[in-house]
Amino acid sequence: MNTKPYGLKLFSFEIMMLLAALIFLTPFYFVIANSFKGFSELLMNTSSLPKSLNWENYARAWEVLSFPRALRNSFLITVFSDICMVIISSMAAYRLLRHPSKGNRFLFAMFIAAMVVPFQTIMIPLVKVGNWLNLLNSMPGIVFFYTGLGASFTIFLYHGFMKSIPLEIEEAALIDGCNPYGIFWRIVFPLLKPMTVTVIVLQSLWMWNDFLLPLLVLQKPELQTIQVAMNSLFGQYMQQWDLALAALVMGIMPILVFFLALQRYIIQGITAGAVKG
Amino acid sequence: MRRWSTSQLMQQTVFVGPALFAYAIVMVLPFLLGLYYSFTNWNGVSSQIDWLGLKNYVTILTDDPDFGSSLWFTARFTFTVVLISNLLGFLIAYLLSKPMKSRNMLRTIFFMPNVLGGLLLGFIWRFIFTEGFAAIGESTHIGFFELPWLSTEASAFWGIVLVSVWQGAGYLMVIYIAGLTNVPSDMLEAAAIDGASGFQILRNIVLPLIMPAVTICLFLSISWTFKSFDLNFSLTQGGPFKSTESVAMNIYYEAFKNNRYGLGTAKAVIFFIVVTVITMIQVSITKKREVEM
């Protein structure tokens, strides 16, 4: 929005912003630098760089967290929930948009209304329902929960996006003898790709970082996600910062790598999701 | 066979059925059950559930100082965080909309804290506050770092505010940047030629044009902060003396620690009403200020 040339004023702004960014990053410095220190060095010289790279903390944290298992659980839950959410929500949004009967308009309004319900409002009875239906302590169970919790927002995003897809394409396919399911999967769904990327980005960030739902419905240690495993580690080793910091670095790495690798899509996704929302 | 599989009823079932099923089980059923339980003394275990009428609600509103104080904390916390993180997010976005050389890198850095979940951020900052700040304070003697962070009510409050702002400002910045790129530059140049000051341009041209972004940012930041749970849980555990216990935590403890599920669901219903009313008011106020281009 600004077309002025690069002058002294802008240069000083830029220096100021770089300093601010540095301050923004200091917590990461503290955590990473101290994760390589022994316990006494960590408390004595908190702000200095580590004397040597001590990987022992990481080896211990790896064990205590059961890191490969926690990583696998978080990953599988996120991926399968994404797949389910994308499939059932895009299909529902398609039907609700293309057949706006009275009933479907009501259904759409119901889906949207659920977006304002805080998770804490439904969490207590949700555990009860999960217990009835044998959905507690099971991977498919939590995938089902996430699919239901995320359906509203996903339908909302797809519904908004589909309005811009011209009906003529679908009519042409119908005349060519394509059935309604074929029209959706072969013609419409590929056109939804930009919104599918947005959905996957937004929902993955939410589910990966979510703590309360897995805390409530996954009590078995074998099913712990990264967040839950981290919480039990902190419950047990409260003040052992050497161990805890190494665990934290391991915990933030996967999502940080995901972000840095896909940041363009993530930032676009957030913008698209927010503007539609 | 073919006619049947493509009939409208079948299509409706195949396309909408699965989503409706998941939504009904995960959202609608628990919501309705919650409404029901909120009028009972359900303890989560016993099959004996007695109808209490409005007794839970009366108890919460008249005889539960912890709920009241958690609501008061959440309200103060939300107000402070929403104000500061939106101002900061907008300021960063405004500066980054200028043609700086490192703007993409800066945007990435400011956004980064947001991709980490509240739980991990809380643990990270617990270390920063207790050990990191102490170390900086020792070597620089700046009063800010020598405060007893997290161990007094005021420092715990501002500690959580600080982390929430650090986490949320980058997200809001992304939305404000998108809003700012839609402000036509000729309009700004025309105003500058007419002699408007930088502040006047901001106040009278930029701000009205980015009101849609403001609506979204306020909505998002209010709903995140009001529902805050993870961060309080990991950073302060609601302490000291429950002074940073959010409503979401209070509901969690009431149900899953005190085993008073009936009371917990009643609190959850009140929470739902409060969140809905606040966001409705906010959206209707800021929507009115949006202008058409």
Coordinates of C-alpha atoms in Angstrom, one line a residue:
Chain A
M1 CA 0.0 0.0 0.0
N2 CA 3.0 2.2 0.3
T3 CA 5.2 3.2 -2.7
K4 CA 7.6 5.6 -1.2
P5 CA 11.3 4.8 -1.9
Y6 CA 13.5 3.2 0.7
G7 CA 14.8 6.1 2.9
L8 CA 16.4 6.7 6.2
K9 CA 13.1 6.7 8.0
L10 CA 12.2 3.3 6.7
F11 CA 15.7 2.0 7.4
S12 CA 15.4 3.0 11.1
F13 CA 12.0 1.4 11.2
E14 CA 13.5 -1.8 9.8
I15 CA 16.3 -1.8 12.4
M16 CA 13.6 -1.3 15.1
M17 CA 11.6 -4.2 13.8
L18 CA 14.6 -6.5 13.6
L19 CA 15.3 -5.7 17.3
A20 CA 11.7 -6.4 18.2
A21 CA 11.9 -9.7 16.3
L22 CA 15.1 -10.6 18.2
I23 CA 13.3 -9.9 21.5
F24 CA 10.4 -12.1 20.2
L25 CA 12.8 -14.9 19.7
T26 CA 14.7 -14.8 23.0
P27 CA 12.5 -17.4 24.7
F28 CA 13.5 -19.9 22.0
Y29 CA 17.2 -19.0 22.7
F30 CA 16.8 -19.6 26.4
V31 CA 15.1 -22.9 25.9
I32 CA 17.4 -24.3 23.2
A33 CA 20.6 -23.1 24.8
N34 CA 19.7 -24.4 28.2
S35 CA 18.5 -27.8 27.0
F36 CA 22.1 -28.7 26.3
K37 CA 23.4 -27.9 29.8
G38 CA 23.8 -30.0 32.9
F39 CA 21.5 -29.1 35.8
S40 CA 24.0 -27.0 37.8
E41 CA 25.3 -25.2 34.7
L42 CA 21.8 -24.4 33.8
L43 CA 21.0 -22.7 37.1
M44 CA 24.4 -21.0 37.4
N45 CA 24.7 -19.6 33.8
T46 CA 21.2 -19.4 32.5
S47 CA 21.8 -16.8 29.9
S48 CA 25.1 -18.0 28.4
L49 CA 25.6 -20.5 25.6
P50 CA 26.3 -24.0 26.7
K51 CA 29.9 -25.0 27.4
S52 CA 29.5 -28.1 25.4
L53 CA 26.7 -29.8 23.5
N54 CA 25.4 -32.3 26.0
W55 CA 22.9 -34.7 24.3
E56 CA 22.3 -36.6 27.5
N57 CA 19.2 -34.6 28.3
Y58 CA 17.8 -35.4 25.0
A59 CA 18.4 -39.1 25.4
R60 CA 16.6 -39.1 28.8
A61 CA 13.7 -36.9 27.5
W62 CA 13.3 -39.2 24.5
E63 CA 12.8 -42.1 26.9
V64 CA 10.6 -40.4 29.4
L65 CA 8.3 -38.9 26.8
S66 CA 8.3 -42.2 24.8
F67 CA 8.9 -39.7 22.0
P68 CA 8.5 -41.9 18.9
R69 CA 5.2 -43.2 20.3
A70 CA 3.8 -39.8 21.2
L71 CA 4.9 -38.4 17.8
R72 CA 3.3 -41.2 16.0
N73 CA 0.0 -40.8 18.0
S74 CA -0.2 -37.1 17.4
F75 CA 0.6 -37.6 13.7
L76 CA -1.9 -40.4 13.1
I77 CA -4.7 -38.6 15.0
T78 CA -4.1 -35.4 13.0
V79 CA -3.8 -37.0 9.6
F80 CA -6.8 -39.3 10.0
S81 CA -9.0 -36.6 11.4
D82 CA -8.0 -34.3 8.5
I83 CA -8.9 -37.0 6.0
C84 CA -12.3 -37.7 7.6
M85 CA -13.1 -34.1 8.1
V86 CA -12.2 -33.1 4.5
I87 CA -14.3 -36.0 3.0
I88 CA -17.5 -35.7 5.0
S89 CA -17.5 -32.0 5.3
S90 CA -16.9 -31.2 1.6
M91 CA -19.6 -33.7 0.7
A92 CA -22.1 -32.2 3.2
A93 CA -21.3 -28.6 2.1
Y94 CA -21.8 -29.6 -1.5
R95 CA -25.2 -31.0 -1.0
L96 CA -26.3 -28.2 1.4
L97 CA -25.3 -25.6 -1.1
R98 CA -26.6 -27.2 -4.3
H99 CA -30.0 -28.4 -2.8
P100 CA -31.0 -25.5 -0.6
S101 CA -34.3 -27.0 0.5
K102 CA -35.9 -25.8 3.7
G103 CA -34.5 -28.7 5.6
N104 CA -31.0 -28.2 4.2
R105 CA -31.0 -24.5 5.0
F106 CA -31.9 -25.4 8.5
L107 CA -29.2 -28.0 8.7
F108 CA -26.6 -25.5 7.5
A109 CA -27.7 -23.0 10.1
M110 CA -27.4 -25.7 12.8
F111 CA -23.9 -26.5 11.7
I112 CA -22.9 -22.9 11.7
A113 CA -24.5 -22.2 15.1
A114 CA -22.3 -24.9 16.7
M115 CA -19.2 -22.8 15.9
V116 CA -19.9 -20.5 18.8
V117 CA -20.3 -23.4 21.4
P118 CA -17.1 -23.5 23.4
F119 CA -15.6 -26.9 23.8
Q120 CA -15.8 -26.6 27.6
T121 CA -19.5 -26.4 27.3
I122 CA -19.9 -29.9 25.8
M123 CA -16.8 -31.6 27.2
I124 CA -18.3 -33.1 30.3
P125 CA -21.2 -34.9 28.7
L126 CA -19.0 -35.7 25.7
V127 CA -16.9 -38.0 27.9
K128 CA -20.1 -39.7 29.0
V129 CA -21.2 -40.2 25.4
G130 CA -17.8 -41.5 24.6
N131 CA -18.1 -44.0 27.4
W132 CA -21.5 -45.2 26.2
L133 CA -20.2 -45.7 22.6
N134 CA -16.8 -47.2 23.6
L135 CA -15.0 -44.3 22.0
L136 CA -12.7 -43.6 25.0
N137 CA -9.1 -44.7 24.9
S138 CA -9.2 -45.4 21.2
M139 CA -7.6 -43.9 18.3
P140 CA -10.7 -44.2 16.0
G141 CA -12.7 -42.7 18.9
I142 CA -10.7 -39.5 19.1
V143 CA -10.6 -39.2 15.3
F144 CA -14.4 -39.4 15.4
F145 CA -14.5 -36.7 18.0
Y146 CA -12.3 -34.4 16.1
T147 CA -14.3 -35.0 12.9
G148 CA -17.5 -34.0 14.7
L149 CA -15.9 -31.0 16.4
G150 CA -14.3 -29.7 13.3
A151 CA -17.2 -30.4 10.9
S152 CA -19.0 -27.1 11.4
F153 CA -16.0 -24.9 10.6
T154 CA -15.0 -27.1 7.7
I155 CA -18.5 -27.1 6.2
F156 CA -18.6 -23.4 6.6
L157 CA -15.3 -22.9 4.8
Y158 CA -16.2 -25.2 1.9
H159 CA -19.7 -23.8 1.6
G160 CA -18.3 -20.3 1.1
F161 CA -15.8 -21.4 -1.4
M162 CA -18.1 -23.5 -3.5
K163 CA -20.3 -20.6 -4.2
S164 CA -17.7 -19.4 -6.6
I165 CA -17.6 -22.7 -8.6
P166 CA -19.9 -22.2 -11.7
L167 CA -22.8 -24.6 -12.0
E168 CA -22.3 -24.9 -15.8
I169 CA -19.3 -27.3 -15.3
E170 CA -21.5 -29.7 -13.3
E171 CA -24.4 -29.4 -15.8
A172 CA -22.0 -30.3 -18.6
A173 CA -20.8 -33.4 -16.8
L174 CA -24.4 -34.4 -16.0
I175 CA -25.3 -34.2 -19.7
D176 CA -22.2 -36.3 -20.5
G177 CA -23.8 -39.0 -18.3
C178 CA -21.9 -38.6 -15.1
N179 CA -23.8 -39.5 -11.9
P180 CA -24.0 -37.1 -8.9
Y181 CA -21.3 -38.9 -7.0
G182 CA -19.0 -38.8 -10.0
I183 CA -19.7 -35.1 -10.5
F184 CA -18.7 -34.4 -7.0
W185 CA -15.5 -36.5 -6.8
R186 CA -14.2 -36.0 -10.3
I187 CA -15.3 -32.4 -11.1
V188 CA -16.0 -30.5 -7.9
F189 CA -13.6 -31.9 -5.4
P190 CA -10.5 -31.2 -7.5
L191 CA -11.7 -27.6 -7.9
L192 CA -11.9 -27.3 -4.1
K193 CA -8.1 -27.9 -3.7
P194 CA -7.2 -24.4 -2.4
M195 CA -9.8 -24.6 0.3
T196 CA -8.8 -28.1 1.1
V197 CA -5.3 -26.9 1.7
T198 CA -6.7 -24.2 4.0
V199 CA -8.8 -26.6 5.9
I200 CA -5.9 -29.1 6.4
V201 CA -3.6 -26.3 7.6
L202 CA -6.0 -24.7 10.1
Q203 CA -7.4 -28.0 11.5
S204 CA -4.0 -29.6 11.7
L205 CA -2.6 -26.8 13.8
W206 CA -5.6 -26.9 16.1
M207 CA -5.6 -30.7 16.6
W208 CA -1.8 -31.0 16.9
N209 CA -1.8 -28.4 19.6
D210 CA -5.0 -29.4 21.3
F211 CA -4.5 -30.6 24.9
L212 CA -7.8 -30.8 26.6
L213 CA -9.6 -33.4 24.4
P214 CA -6.8 -36.0 24.4
L215 CA -6.4 -35.3 28.1
L216 CA -10.0 -36.3 28.7
V217 CA -10.4 -39.2 26.3
L218 CA -7.0 -40.8 26.0
Q219 CA -5.9 -42.0 29.4
K220 CA -3.8 -45.0 28.3
P221 CA -0.1 -44.2 28.1
E222 CA 0.2 -46.0 24.8
L223 CA -2.2 -43.5 23.2
Q224 CA -0.7 -40.3 24.6
T225 CA -0.1 -37.4 22.2
I226 CA 2.8 -35.1 22.4
Q227 CA 0.8 -32.6 24.5
V228 CA -0.4 -35.2 27.0
A229 CA 3.0 -36.8 27.3
M230 CA 4.5 -33.4 27.9
N231 CA 2.0 -32.7 30.6
S232 CA 2.7 -36.0 32.4
L233 CA 6.5 -35.3 32.2
F234 CA 6.0 -31.9 33.8
G235 CA 3.8 -33.5 36.5
Q236 CA 6.5 -35.9 37.4
Y237 CA 9.7 -33.9 36.9
M238 CA 8.5 -30.5 37.8
Q239 CA 11.8 -28.7 38.6
Q240 CA 14.2 -30.8 36.5
W241 CA 14.7 -28.2 33.9
D242 CA 17.5 -30.0 32.1
L243 CA 15.2 -32.9 31.3
A244 CA 12.2 -30.7 30.8
L245 CA 13.8 -28.2 28.4
A246 CA 15.2 -31.0 26.2
A247 CA 11.7 -32.5 26.1
L248 CA 10.2 -29.1 25.2
V249 CA 12.6 -28.6 22.3
M250 CA 11.7 -32.1 21.0
G251 CA 8.0 -31.2 21.5
I252 CA 8.1 -28.0 19.5
M253 CA 10.4 -29.3 16.7
P254 CA 7.8 -31.2 14.6
I255 CA 5.3 -28.3 14.4
L256 CA 8.1 -25.8 13.9
V257 CA 9.5 -27.7 11.0
F258 CA 5.9 -28.1 9.6
F259 CA 5.5 -24.3 9.9
L260 CA 8.8 -23.3 8.4
A261 CA 8.3 -25.7 5.5
L262 CA 4.8 -24.8 4.7
Q263 CA 4.6 -21.2 6.0
R264 CA 3.4 -19.8 2.7
Y265 CA 0.4 -22.1 2.8
I266 CA -0.2 -21.6 6.5
I267 CA -0.3 -17.8 6.2
Q268 CA -2.5 -18.0 3.1
G269 CA -4.7 -20.5 4.9
I270 CA -5.1 -18.3 7.9
T271 CA -6.0 -15.3 5.7
A272 CA -8.5 -17.3 3.7
G273 CA -10.0 -18.9 6.7
A274 CA -10.3 -15.5 8.5
V275 CA -11.8 -13.6 5.6
K276 CA -14.4 -16.3 5.0
G277 CA -15.0 -16.5 8.8
Chain B
M1 CA -30.8 -50.2 -9.0
R2 CA -29.3 -47.2 -10.7
R3 CA -32.3 -45.1 -10.2
W4 CA -32.3 -46.0 -6.5
S5 CA -28.7 -45.1 -6.0
T6 CA -29.1 -41.7 -7.5
S7 CA -32.4 -40.9 -5.9
Q8 CA -32.5 -37.6 -4.0
L9 CA -33.0 -39.4 -0.7
M10 CA -30.0 -41.6 -1.3
Q11 CA -27.9 -38.6 -2.3
Q12 CA -29.0 -36.7 0.8
T13 CA -28.0 -39.6 2.9
V14 CA -24.6 -40.2 1.3
F15 CA -23.6 -36.6 1.1
V16 CA -24.9 -35.1 4.4
G17 CA -25.4 -38.3 6.4
P18 CA -21.8 -38.9 7.7
A19 CA -21.2 -35.2 8.7
L20 CA -24.7 -35.0 10.3
F21 CA -24.0 -38.2 12.2
A22 CA -20.7 -37.1 13.6
Y23 CA -22.1 -33.6 14.4
A24 CA -25.1 -35.1 16.2
I25 CA -23.1 -37.4 18.4
V26 CA -20.2 -35.1 19.2
M27 CA -22.0 -31.7 19.4
V28 CA -25.7 -31.9 19.6
L29 CA -26.1 -34.9 22.0
P30 CA -23.5 -33.6 24.5
F31 CA -25.0 -30.1 24.4
L32 CA -28.5 -31.4 25.1
L33 CA -27.3 -33.8 27.8
G34 CA -25.3 -31.0 29.3
L35 CA -28.5 -28.9 29.5
Y36 CA -30.2 -31.7 31.2
Y37 CA -27.4 -32.6 33.7
S38 CA -27.1 -28.9 34.7
F39 CA -30.5 -29.3 36.5
T40 CA -29.3 -32.5 38.3
N41 CA -26.9 -33.6 41.0
W42 CA -25.1 -36.0 38.7
N43 CA -21.7 -37.0 40.1
G44 CA -20.3 -38.8 37.0
V45 CA -20.3 -42.3 38.5
S46 CA -23.6 -43.0 40.3
S47 CA -26.6 -44.0 38.2
Q48 CA -28.8 -42.2 40.8
I49 CA -29.4 -38.8 39.2
D50 CA -31.8 -36.4 41.0
W51 CA -33.6 -33.5 39.5
L52 CA -32.6 -30.3 41.3
G53 CA -34.3 -27.7 39.2
L54 CA -32.4 -24.4 39.3
K55 CA -30.5 -25.2 42.4
N56 CA -27.1 -25.6 40.7
Y57 CA -27.5 -22.2 39.0
V58 CA -28.6 -20.6 42.2
T59 CA -25.5 -22.1 44.0
I60 CA -23.2 -20.9 41.3
L61 CA -24.5 -17.4 41.2
T62 CA -24.9 -16.9 45.0
D63 CA -22.6 -19.3 46.8
D64 CA -19.5 -20.0 44.6
P65 CA -16.9 -17.2 45.1
D66 CA -14.4 -19.3 43.1
F67 CA -16.6 -19.2 40.0
G68 CA -17.2 -15.5 40.4
S69 CA -13.5 -14.8 40.8
S70 CA -12.6 -17.0 37.8
L71 CA -15.2 -15.1 35.7
W72 CA -13.8 -11.8 36.9
F73 CA -10.2 -12.9 36.1
T74 CA -11.3 -14.2 32.7
A75 CA -13.0 -10.9 31.9
R76 CA -10.0 -8.7 33.0
F77 CA -7.6 -11.1 31.2
T78 CA -9.7 -11.1 28.0
F79 CA -10.0 -7.3 27.9
T80 CA -6.3 -6.7 28.5
V81 CA -5.1 -9.3 26.0
V82 CA -7.6 -8.3 23.3
L83 CA -6.6 -4.7 23.6
I84 CA -2.8 -5.2 23.7
S85 CA -2.5 -8.0 21.2
N86 CA -4.7 -6.2 18.6
L87 CA -2.8 -2.9 19.0
L88 CA 0.5 -4.7 18.7
G89 CA -0.7 -7.0 15.9
F90 CA -1.9 -3.9 14.0
L91 CA 1.2 -1.9 14.7
I92 CA 3.4 -4.7 13.4
A93 CA 1.2 -5.2 10.3
Y94 CA 1.2 -1.5 9.6
L95 CA 5.0 -1.3 9.8
L96 CA 5.4 -4.5 7.7
S97 CA 3.1 -3.1 5.0
K98 CA 6.0 -0.7 4.3
P99 CA 8.5 -1.9 1.7
M100 CA 11.1 -3.3 4.2
K101 CA 13.8 -5.6 2.9
S102 CA 13.3 -8.2 5.6
R103 CA 9.5 -8.1 5.8
N104 CA 8.9 -11.7 4.9
M105 CA 11.4 -12.9 7.5
L106 CA 10.0 -10.6 10.1
R107 CA 6.4 -11.8 9.4
T108 CA 7.6 -15.4 9.8
I109 CA 9.3 -14.6 13.2
F110 CA 6.3 -12.7 14.6
F111 CA 4.0 -15.4 13.6
M112 CA 6.1 -18.3 14.9
P113 CA 5.0 -18.4 18.5
N114 CA 1.4 -19.0 17.3
V115 CA 2.1 -22.4 15.8
L116 CA 3.2 -23.8 19.2
G117 CA 0.3 -24.9 21.4
G118 CA -0.6 -23.1 24.6
L119 CA 0.5 -26.0 26.8
L120 CA 4.0 -26.0 25.5
L121 CA 4.2 -22.2 25.5
G122 CA 3.2 -22.2 29.1
F123 CA 5.9 -24.6 30.1
I124 CA 8.5 -22.7 28.1
W125 CA 7.5 -19.4 29.7
R126 CA 7.5 -21.0 33.1
F127 CA 11.2 -21.5 32.6
I128 CA 11.7 -18.0 31.2
F129 CA 9.9 -16.3 34.1
T130 CA 11.5 -18.3 36.9
E131 CA 15.0 -18.8 35.6
G132 CA 15.6 -16.7 32.5
F133 CA 14.2 -13.4 33.8
A134 CA 16.1 -14.0 37.1
A135 CA 19.3 -14.4 35.2
I136 CA 18.8 -11.3 33.1
G137 CA 17.8 -9.4 36.2
E138 CA 21.0 -10.4 38.0
S139 CA 23.3 -9.3 35.2
T140 CA 21.4 -6.1 34.1
H141 CA 19.6 -5.0 37.3
I142 CA 16.6 -3.9 35.3
G143 CA 13.7 -3.9 37.7
F144 CA 11.3 -5.5 35.3
F145 CA 13.3 -8.7 35.3
E146 CA 13.8 -8.7 39.0
L147 CA 10.1 -8.9 39.8
P148 CA 8.9 -12.0 41.6
W149 CA 7.3 -13.3 38.3
L150 CA 4.4 -15.7 38.6
S151 CA 4.5 -15.8 42.4
T152 CA 2.4 -12.8 43.2
E153 CA -1.2 -12.3 41.9
A154 CA -0.3 -9.2 39.9
S155 CA 2.9 -10.7 38.3
A156 CA 1.1 -13.9 37.5
F157 CA -1.7 -12.0 35.8
W158 CA 0.7 -9.9 33.7
G159 CA 2.8 -12.9 33.0
I160 CA -0.1 -14.7 31.4
V161 CA -1.1 -11.5 29.6
L162 CA 2.5 -11.2 28.2
V163 CA 2.6 -14.8 26.9
S164 CA -0.9 -14.5 25.4
V165 CA 0.1 -11.4 23.6
W166 CA 3.3 -12.9 22.4
Q167 CA 1.4 -15.9 21.1
G168 CA -1.6 -14.1 19.6
A169 CA -0.2 -10.9 18.1
G170 CA 1.4 -12.7 15.1
Y171 CA -1.9 -14.3 14.1
L172 CA -3.8 -11.0 14.2
M173 CA -0.9 -9.4 12.3
V174 CA -1.4 -11.8 9.4
I175 CA -5.1 -10.8 9.2
Y176 CA -4.3 -7.1 9.5
I177 CA -1.7 -7.4 6.8
A178 CA -4.4 -8.9 4.5
G179 CA -6.7 -6.0 5.4
L180 CA -4.0 -3.4 4.8
T181 CA -3.1 -4.7 1.3
N182 CA -6.7 -4.0 0.3
V183 CA -6.4 -0.3 1.1
P184 CA -5.8 1.4 -2.3
S185 CA -2.6 3.4 -2.3
D186 CA -4.0 6.2 -4.5
M187 CA -6.4 7.0 -1.7
L188 CA -3.6 7.4 0.7
E189 CA -1.5 9.5 -1.7
A190 CA -4.5 11.7 -2.3
A191 CA -4.9 12.3 1.4
A192 CA -1.2 12.9 1.8
I193 CA -1.3 15.5 -1.0
D194 CA -4.3 17.2 0.7
G195 CA -2.1 17.6 3.7
A196 CA -3.5 15.0 6.1
S197 CA -1.1 13.9 8.8
G198 CA 0.0 10.3 9.2
F199 CA -2.3 9.9 12.2
Q200 CA -5.2 11.5 10.4
I201 CA -4.7 9.1 7.4
L202 CA -4.6 6.2 9.8
R203 CA -7.7 7.3 11.8
N204 CA -9.9 8.5 8.9
I205 CA -8.9 6.4 5.9
V206 CA -7.1 3.2 6.9
L207 CA -9.1 2.3 10.0
P208 CA -12.5 2.5 8.4
L209 CA -11.3 0.5 5.4
I210 CA -9.9 -2.3 7.5
M211 CA -12.9 -2.6 9.8
P212 CA -13.7 -6.1 8.4
A213 CA -10.3 -7.2 9.6
V214 CA -10.9 -5.5 12.9
T215 CA -14.2 -7.4 13.3
I216 CA -12.5 -10.7 12.6
C217 CA -9.5 -10.0 14.8
L218 CA -11.6 -8.9 17.8
F219 CA -13.9 -11.9 17.4
L220 CA -11.0 -14.4 17.2
S221 CA -9.0 -12.8 20.1
I222 CA -12.0 -12.6 22.3
S223 CA -13.0 -16.1 21.8
W224 CA -9.5 -17.5 22.2
T225 CA -8.8 -15.6 25.3
F226 CA -12.2 -16.1 26.9
K227 CA -11.8 -19.9 26.5
S228 CA -8.2 -19.9 27.6
F229 CA -7.3 -23.1 29.4
D230 CA -4.0 -24.6 28.2
L231 CA -1.8 -21.7 29.0
N232 CA -3.1 -21.0 32.5
F233 CA -3.0 -24.7 33.1
S234 CA 0.7 -25.1 32.3
L235 CA 2.1 -21.6 33.2
T236 CA 0.5 -20.9 36.6
Q237 CA -1.9 -23.8 37.2
G238 CA -4.4 -21.1 38.1
G239 CA -2.2 -19.9 40.9
P240 CA -1.2 -18.2 43.1
F241 CA -4.3 -18.7 45.2
K242 CA -6.5 -19.4 42.1
S243 CA -6.0 -15.8 41.0
T244 CA -5.3 -16.8 37.4
E245 CA -7.9 -19.6 37.2
S246 CA -10.0 -19.1 34.1
V247 CA -13.6 -20.1 33.8
A248 CA -12.6 -23.0 31.5
M249 CA -10.3 -24.3 34.2
N250 CA -12.9 -23.8 36.9
I251 CA -15.4 -25.9 34.9
Y252 CA -12.8 -28.6 34.3
Y253 CA -11.9 -28.8 38.0
E254 CA -15.5 -28.8 39.2
A255 CA -16.3 -31.8 37.0
F256 CA -13.2 -33.9 36.8
K257 CA -11.5 -33.1 40.1
N258 CA -14.4 -32.4 42.5
N259 CA -16.6 -34.9 40.6
R260 CA -19.6 -32.5 40.7
Y261 CA -20.6 -33.0 37.1
G262 CA -24.1 -31.5 37.6
L263 CA -22.6 -28.3 38.9
G264 CA -19.9 -28.4 36.2
T265 CA -22.4 -28.6 33.4
A266 CA -24.4 -25.7 34.9
K267 CA -21.2 -23.6 34.8
A268 CA -20.6 -24.8 31.3
V269 CA -24.1 -23.6 30.3
I270 CA -23.5 -20.2 31.9
F271 CA -20.1 -20.0 30.2
F272 CA -21.8 -20.7 26.8
I273 CA -24.3 -18.0 27.3
V274 CA -21.6 -15.5 28.4
V275 CA -19.4 -16.3 25.4
T276 CA -22.2 -16.1 22.9
V277 CA -23.6 -12.8 24.3
I278 CA -20.1 -11.1 24.3
T279 CA -19.2 -12.2 20.8
M280 CA -22.6 -11.2 19.4
I281 CA -22.3 -7.8 20.9
Q282 CA -18.8 -7.3 19.6
V283 CA -19.7 -8.5 16.1
S284 CA -22.8 -6.3 15.9
I285 CA -20.9 -3.2 17.1
T286 CA -17.9 -3.6 14.7
K287 CA -20.0 -4.7 11.8
K288 CA -21.9 -1.4 11.9
R289 CA -18.6 0.5 11.5
E290 CA -17.6 -1.4 8.3
V291 CA -17.8 0.8 5.2
E292 CA -18.5 -0.3 1.6
M293 CA -15.8 0.6 -0.9

